[in-house]
XYZ file of C-alpha atoms in Angstrom:
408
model
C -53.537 38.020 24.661
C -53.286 36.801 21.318
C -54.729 38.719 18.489
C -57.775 37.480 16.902
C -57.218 37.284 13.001
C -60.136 37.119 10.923
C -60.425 34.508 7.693
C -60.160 37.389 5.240
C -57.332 38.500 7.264
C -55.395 35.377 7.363
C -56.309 34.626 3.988
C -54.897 37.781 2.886
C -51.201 36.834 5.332
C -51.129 33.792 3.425
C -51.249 35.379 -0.042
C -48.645 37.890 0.705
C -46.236 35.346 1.767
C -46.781 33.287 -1.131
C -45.942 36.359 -3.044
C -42.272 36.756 -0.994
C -41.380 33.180 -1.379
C -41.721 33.548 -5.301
C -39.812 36.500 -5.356
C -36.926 35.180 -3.148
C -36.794 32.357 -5.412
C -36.189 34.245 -8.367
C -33.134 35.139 -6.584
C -31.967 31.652 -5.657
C -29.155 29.544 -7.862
C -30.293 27.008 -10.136
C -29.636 23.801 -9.127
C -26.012 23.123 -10.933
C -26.096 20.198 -13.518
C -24.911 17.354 -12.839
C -21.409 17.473 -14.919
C -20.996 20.950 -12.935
C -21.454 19.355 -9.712
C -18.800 16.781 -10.749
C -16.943 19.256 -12.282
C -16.774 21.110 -8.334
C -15.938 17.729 -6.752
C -13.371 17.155 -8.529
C -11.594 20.343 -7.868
C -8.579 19.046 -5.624
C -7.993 16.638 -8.290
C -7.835 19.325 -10.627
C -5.841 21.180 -8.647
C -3.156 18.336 -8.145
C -2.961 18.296 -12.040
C -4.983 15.942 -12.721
C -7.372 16.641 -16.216
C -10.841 16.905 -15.750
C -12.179 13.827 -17.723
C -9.904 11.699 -15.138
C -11.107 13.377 -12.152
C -14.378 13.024 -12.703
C -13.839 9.613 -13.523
C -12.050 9.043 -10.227
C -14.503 11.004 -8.423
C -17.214 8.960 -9.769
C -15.651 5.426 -8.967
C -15.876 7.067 -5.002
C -12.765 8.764 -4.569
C -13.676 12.037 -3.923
C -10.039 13.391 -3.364
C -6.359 12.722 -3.373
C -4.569 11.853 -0.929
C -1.569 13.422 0.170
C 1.129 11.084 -2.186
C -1.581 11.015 -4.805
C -1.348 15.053 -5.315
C 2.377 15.093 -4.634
C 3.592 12.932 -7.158
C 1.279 13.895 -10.612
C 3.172 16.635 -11.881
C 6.783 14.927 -11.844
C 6.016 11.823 -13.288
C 3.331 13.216 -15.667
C 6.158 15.600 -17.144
C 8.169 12.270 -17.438
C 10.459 12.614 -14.608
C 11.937 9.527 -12.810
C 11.159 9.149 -9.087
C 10.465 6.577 -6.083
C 7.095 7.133 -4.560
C 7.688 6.706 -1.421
C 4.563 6.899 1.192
C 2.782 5.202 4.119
C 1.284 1.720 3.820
C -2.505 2.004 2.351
C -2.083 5.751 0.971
C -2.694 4.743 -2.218
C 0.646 4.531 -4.356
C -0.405 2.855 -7.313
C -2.796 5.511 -8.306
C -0.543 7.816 -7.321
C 2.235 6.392 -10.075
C -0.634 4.777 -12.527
C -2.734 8.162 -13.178
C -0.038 10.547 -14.451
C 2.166 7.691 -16.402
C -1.408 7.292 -18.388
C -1.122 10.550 -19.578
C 0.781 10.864 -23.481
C 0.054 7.232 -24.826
C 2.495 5.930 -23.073
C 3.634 2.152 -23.137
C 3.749 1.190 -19.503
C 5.257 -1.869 -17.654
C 4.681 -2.561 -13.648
C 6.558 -5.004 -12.158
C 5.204 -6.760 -9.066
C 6.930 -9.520 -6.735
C 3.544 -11.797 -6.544
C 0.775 -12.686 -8.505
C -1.816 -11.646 -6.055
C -0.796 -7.717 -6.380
C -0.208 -8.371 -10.073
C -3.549 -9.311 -9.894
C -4.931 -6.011 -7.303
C -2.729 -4.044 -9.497
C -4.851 -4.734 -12.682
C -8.145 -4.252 -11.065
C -7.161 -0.305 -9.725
C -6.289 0.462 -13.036
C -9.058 -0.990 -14.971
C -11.634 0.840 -12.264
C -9.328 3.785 -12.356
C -7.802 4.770 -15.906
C -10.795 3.300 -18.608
C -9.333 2.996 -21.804
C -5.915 4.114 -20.777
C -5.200 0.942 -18.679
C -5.179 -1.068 -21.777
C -1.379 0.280 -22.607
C -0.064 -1.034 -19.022
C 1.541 -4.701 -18.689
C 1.522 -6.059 -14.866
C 3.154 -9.099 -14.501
C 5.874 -10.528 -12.487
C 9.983 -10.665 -13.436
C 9.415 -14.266 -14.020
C 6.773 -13.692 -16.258
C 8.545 -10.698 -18.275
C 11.530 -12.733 -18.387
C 9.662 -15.497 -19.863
C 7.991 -13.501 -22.573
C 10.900 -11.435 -23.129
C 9.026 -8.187 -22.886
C 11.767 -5.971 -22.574
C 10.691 -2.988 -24.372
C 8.335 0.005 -23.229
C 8.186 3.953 -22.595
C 8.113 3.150 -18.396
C 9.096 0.592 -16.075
C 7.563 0.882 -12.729
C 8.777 -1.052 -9.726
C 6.276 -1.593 -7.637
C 7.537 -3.191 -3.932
C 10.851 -1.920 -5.308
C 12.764 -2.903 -2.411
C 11.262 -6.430 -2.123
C 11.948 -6.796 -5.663
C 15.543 -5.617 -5.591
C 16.457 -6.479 -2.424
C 19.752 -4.106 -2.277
C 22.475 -4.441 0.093
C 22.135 -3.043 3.036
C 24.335 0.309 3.617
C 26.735 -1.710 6.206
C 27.291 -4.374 3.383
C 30.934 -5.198 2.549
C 32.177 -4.513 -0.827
C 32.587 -8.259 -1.012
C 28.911 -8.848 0.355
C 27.634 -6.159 -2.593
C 30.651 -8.211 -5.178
C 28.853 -11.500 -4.370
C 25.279 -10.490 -4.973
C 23.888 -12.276 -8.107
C 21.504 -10.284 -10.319
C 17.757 -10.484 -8.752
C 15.276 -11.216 -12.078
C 13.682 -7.917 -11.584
C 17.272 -6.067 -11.648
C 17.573 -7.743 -14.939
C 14.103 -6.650 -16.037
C 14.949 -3.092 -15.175
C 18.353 -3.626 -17.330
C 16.556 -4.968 -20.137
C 14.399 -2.131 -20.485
C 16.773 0.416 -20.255
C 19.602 -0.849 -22.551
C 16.161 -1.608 -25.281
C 15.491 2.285 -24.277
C 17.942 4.165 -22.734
C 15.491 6.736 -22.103
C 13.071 4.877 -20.794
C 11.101 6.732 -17.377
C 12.111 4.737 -14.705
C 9.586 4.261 -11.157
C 9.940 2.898 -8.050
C 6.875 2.336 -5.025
C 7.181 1.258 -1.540
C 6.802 2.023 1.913
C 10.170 1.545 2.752
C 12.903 3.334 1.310
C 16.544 4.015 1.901
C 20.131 5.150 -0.107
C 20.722 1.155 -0.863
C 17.668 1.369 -2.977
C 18.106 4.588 -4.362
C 21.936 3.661 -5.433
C 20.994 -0.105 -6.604
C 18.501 1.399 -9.158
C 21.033 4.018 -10.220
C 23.641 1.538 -10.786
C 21.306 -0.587 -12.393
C 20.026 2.213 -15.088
C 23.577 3.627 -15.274
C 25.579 0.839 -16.061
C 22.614 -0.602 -18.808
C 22.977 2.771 -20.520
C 26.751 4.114 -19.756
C 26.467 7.015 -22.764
C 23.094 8.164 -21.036
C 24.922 8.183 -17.389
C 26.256 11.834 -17.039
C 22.768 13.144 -18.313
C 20.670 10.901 -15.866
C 20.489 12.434 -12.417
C 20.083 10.426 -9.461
C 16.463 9.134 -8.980
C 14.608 11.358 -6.973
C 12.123 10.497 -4.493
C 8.856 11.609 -4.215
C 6.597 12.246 -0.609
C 3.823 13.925 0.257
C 6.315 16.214 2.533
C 9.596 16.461 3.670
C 11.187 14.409 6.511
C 11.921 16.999 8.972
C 13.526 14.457 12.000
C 13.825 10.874 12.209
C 12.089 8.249 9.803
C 10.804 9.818 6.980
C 7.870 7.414 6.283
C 6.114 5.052 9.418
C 3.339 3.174 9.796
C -0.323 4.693 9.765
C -0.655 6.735 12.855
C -4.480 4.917 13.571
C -2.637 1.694 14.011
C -2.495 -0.187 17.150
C 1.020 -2.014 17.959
C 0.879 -4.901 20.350
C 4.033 -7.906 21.231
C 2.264 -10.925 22.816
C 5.224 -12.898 24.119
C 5.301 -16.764 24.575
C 7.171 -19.949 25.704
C 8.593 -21.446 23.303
C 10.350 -24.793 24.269
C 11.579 -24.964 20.163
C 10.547 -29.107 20.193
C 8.942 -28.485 16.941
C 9.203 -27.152 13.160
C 8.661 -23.416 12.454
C 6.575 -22.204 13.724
C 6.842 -24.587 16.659
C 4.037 -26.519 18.473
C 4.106 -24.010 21.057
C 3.847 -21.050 18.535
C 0.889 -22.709 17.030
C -0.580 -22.916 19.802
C -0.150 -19.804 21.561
C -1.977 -18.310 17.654
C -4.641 -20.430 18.083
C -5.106 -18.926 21.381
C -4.445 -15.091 20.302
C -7.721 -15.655 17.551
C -9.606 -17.148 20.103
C -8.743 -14.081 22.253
C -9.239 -11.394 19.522
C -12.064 -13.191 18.330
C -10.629 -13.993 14.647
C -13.150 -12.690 12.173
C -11.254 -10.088 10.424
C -8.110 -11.313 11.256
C -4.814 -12.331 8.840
C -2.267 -14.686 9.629
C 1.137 -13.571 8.722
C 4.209 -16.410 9.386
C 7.486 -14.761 9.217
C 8.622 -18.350 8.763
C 7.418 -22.491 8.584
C 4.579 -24.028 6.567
C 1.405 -22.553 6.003
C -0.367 -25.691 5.027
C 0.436 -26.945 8.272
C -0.586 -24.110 10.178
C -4.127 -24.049 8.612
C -4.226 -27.927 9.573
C -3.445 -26.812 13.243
C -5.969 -23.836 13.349
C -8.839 -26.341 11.643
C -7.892 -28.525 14.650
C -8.286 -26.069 17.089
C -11.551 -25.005 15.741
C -11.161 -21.871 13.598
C -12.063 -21.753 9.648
C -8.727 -21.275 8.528
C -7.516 -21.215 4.735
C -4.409 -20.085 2.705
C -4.741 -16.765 1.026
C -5.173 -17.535 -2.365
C -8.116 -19.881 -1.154
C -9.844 -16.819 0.846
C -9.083 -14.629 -2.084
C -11.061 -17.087 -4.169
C -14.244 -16.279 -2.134
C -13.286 -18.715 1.025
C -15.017 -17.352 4.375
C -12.241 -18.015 6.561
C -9.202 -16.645 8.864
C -6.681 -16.062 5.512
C -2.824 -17.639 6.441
C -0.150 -16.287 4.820
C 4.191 -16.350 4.280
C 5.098 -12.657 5.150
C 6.891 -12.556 1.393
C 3.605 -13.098 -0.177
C 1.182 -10.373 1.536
C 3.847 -7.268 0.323
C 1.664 -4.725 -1.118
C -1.470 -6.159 -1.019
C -4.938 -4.332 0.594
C -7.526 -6.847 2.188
C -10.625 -4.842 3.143
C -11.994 -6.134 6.260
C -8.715 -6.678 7.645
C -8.996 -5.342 11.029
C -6.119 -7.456 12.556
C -2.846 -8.601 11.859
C -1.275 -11.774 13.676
C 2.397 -12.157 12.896
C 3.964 -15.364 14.314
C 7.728 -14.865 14.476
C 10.082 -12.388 14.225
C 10.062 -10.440 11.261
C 13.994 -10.073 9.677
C 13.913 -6.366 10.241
C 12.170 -3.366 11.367
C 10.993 -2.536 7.587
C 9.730 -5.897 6.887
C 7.238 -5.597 10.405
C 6.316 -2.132 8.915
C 4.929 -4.247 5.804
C 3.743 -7.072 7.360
C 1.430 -4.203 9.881
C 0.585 -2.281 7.001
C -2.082 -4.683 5.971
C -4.366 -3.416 8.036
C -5.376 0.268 8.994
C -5.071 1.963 5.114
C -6.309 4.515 4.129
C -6.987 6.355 7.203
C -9.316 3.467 8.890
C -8.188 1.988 12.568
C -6.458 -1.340 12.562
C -4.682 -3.486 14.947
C -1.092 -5.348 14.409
C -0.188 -8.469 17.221
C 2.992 -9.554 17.373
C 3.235 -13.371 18.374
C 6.709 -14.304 19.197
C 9.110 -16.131 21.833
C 10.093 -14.008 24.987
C 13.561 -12.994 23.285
C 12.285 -11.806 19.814
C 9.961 -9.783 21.338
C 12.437 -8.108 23.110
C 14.151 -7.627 19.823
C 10.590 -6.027 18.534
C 9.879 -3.555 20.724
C 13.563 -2.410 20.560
C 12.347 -1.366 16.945
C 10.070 1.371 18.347
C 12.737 3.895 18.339
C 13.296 3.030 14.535
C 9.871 2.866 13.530
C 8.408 5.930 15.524
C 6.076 3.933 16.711
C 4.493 3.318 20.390
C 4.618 -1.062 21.122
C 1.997 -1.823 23.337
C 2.729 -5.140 25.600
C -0.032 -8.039 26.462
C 1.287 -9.727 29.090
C 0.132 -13.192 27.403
C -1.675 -14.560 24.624
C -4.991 -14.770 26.498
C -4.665 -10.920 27.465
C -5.426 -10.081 23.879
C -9.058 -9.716 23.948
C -8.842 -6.486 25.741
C -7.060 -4.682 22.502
C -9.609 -6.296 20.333
């Protein structure tokens, strides 16, 4: 039986616990202000190296912690170090070289190989650095070139390897004799002979000895006297290749080879590749998809999607605020983060296994899911799959186009 408590009685409860919850509270924290809970947010920053005005800047523009290149690479290239940041697709490498290279007043020059990362480029440092990303120049070789800038405290190459494009490491000494100066080789040159100790940086996804020794010969020979001193350029990951490839694609990422006849009666891609893309949207259902060609006309490939039905547009038109499926040469999406890219349709064989790394890495960064279709005739996608081995990666078959939509 319950007991019967009286209105005095409960009145009096009711006091006395009143009474406990004031004095518990006496004992409980202030709430922290706000600067002090920024202050605590920021602490893996902090602990990367980072100061505390910049990481609660970056805290406050969302990014609540480093990722794993981000805290890797602060210290070396803060203290002035050269190195090649070298990290997954969509980890976020160009605050991972931009944040400690603001540091000291330092004049800064990135070099990009297209106008539309020039462009993304600018816009993570302006959100990123403040003030600081007023002493960084991001422009293309072209355009350094033709404003002969050609003197700073840092060159940064971002998309090194697509910039340099070294020999490969089977190359005859011929091949390597023959190989005319790329304009961003003769950037880095320039630089170096105006300052022969000059910090020298390198991103991409995909790096390898040919890159490593073309930018050492490059800052060697524009600086001979500095040579001996220089060490080779050091690269810079989150951690330490233990077996096999040392950097692969994002392990959320989906890899699937559509094969298809192609009778080759038209340009690249052929009428049959065309059509067999136009089918693969239809499967997949197109909305966040991007078009990659490793090869033919984009122009004409948005005519022949338009035809078929889909809202199709080059990049730089979808870019511009376009709602449509964005088409795209495979030279001129290096680099470049699309959010709301889910999918990535690449007609054609890519020309190697690092090149399909870059051309998949548009989608699935930083950490999200993503999906990456290979469109290609029956005997290039038996060259793409043989890749897997090379890429640590898992290639998923459809048995044709139309069996896409169950990957979707």
């Amino acid at each position: 039986m319950a007991e019967h408590v009286g209105e005095p009685e409960r009145a009096a409860r009711m006091m006395l616990f009143a009474l406990l919850l004031t004095a518990a509270s006496a004992f409980a924290p202030a709430p922290a202000p706000k600067a002090t809970r920024s202050l605590r947010a920021a602490s893996d920053w902090i602990a990367a190296g980072y100061d505390e005005q910049l990481a609660a800047r970056l805290v406050g523009a969302g990014l609540d912690a480093p990722t794993p290149i981000q805290a890797a690479c602060f210290r070396a290239l803060a203290a002035g170090g050269d190195g090649v940041v070298h990290a997954e697709t969509g980890s976020g490498k160009t605050l991972a070289y931009a944040a400690p290279l603001a540091r000291g007043g330092r004049r800064v020059v990135v070099v990009a190989p297209g106008l539309p990362l020039v462009a993304q480029i600018r816009r993570v440092l302006d959100a990123s650095l403040g003030a600081a990303a007023e002493r960084f120049v991001v422009a293309t070789p072209k355009q350094l070139i033709a404003h002969r800038v050609d003197d700073a405290d840092v060159v940064v190459l971002d998309e090194a390897d697509a910039l340099l494009r070294p020999a490969g490491k089977y190359a005859s000494a011929e091949t390597k004799a023959r190989k005319r100066e790329r304009p961003a080789a003769k950037c880095l040159r320039r630089f170096v002979e105006a300052n022969p100790e000059a910090q020298v940086v390198a991103a991409s996804a995909t790096v390898g000895r040919p890159l490593r020794r073309e930018i050492d010969g490059i800052v060697r020979g524009a600086a001979p006297v500095f040579a001996e001193k220089r060490p080779s350029i050091p690269v810079l990951r989150a951690t330490a290749p233990t077996t096999g490839r040392a950097v692969s694609a994002p392990a959320p990422l989906r890899h699937v080879v559509a094969p298809f006849w192609d009778k080759r009666t038209g340009g690249a891609p052929s009428d049959d590749a065309l059509t067999a893309l136009a089918d693969a949207l239809a499967a997949l259902g197109g909305e966040h998809a991007l078009v990659v060609l490793q090869d033919g006309d984009v122009g004409r490939t948005v005519r022949f999607l338009e035809g078929a039905g889909h809202a199709a547009a080059d990049l730089a038109t979808v870019l511009g605020g376009v709602d449509a499926v964005p088409v795209a040469a495979a030279r001129d999406v290096r680099g470049l983060d699309l959010p709301g890219v889910s999918c990535v349709v690449s007609v054609g064989r890519p020309r190697s296994c690092d090149e399909y790394l870059h051309v998949a890495g548009r989608t699935a960064r930083a950490g999200k899911g993503g999906l990456a279709v290979s469109l290609a005739d029956h005997g290039d996608a038996r060259i793409i799959r043989s890749w897997a081995s090379q890429l640590d990666v898992a290639f998923e078959a459809a048995e044709d186009v139309g069996a896409l939509g169950k990957f979707d």
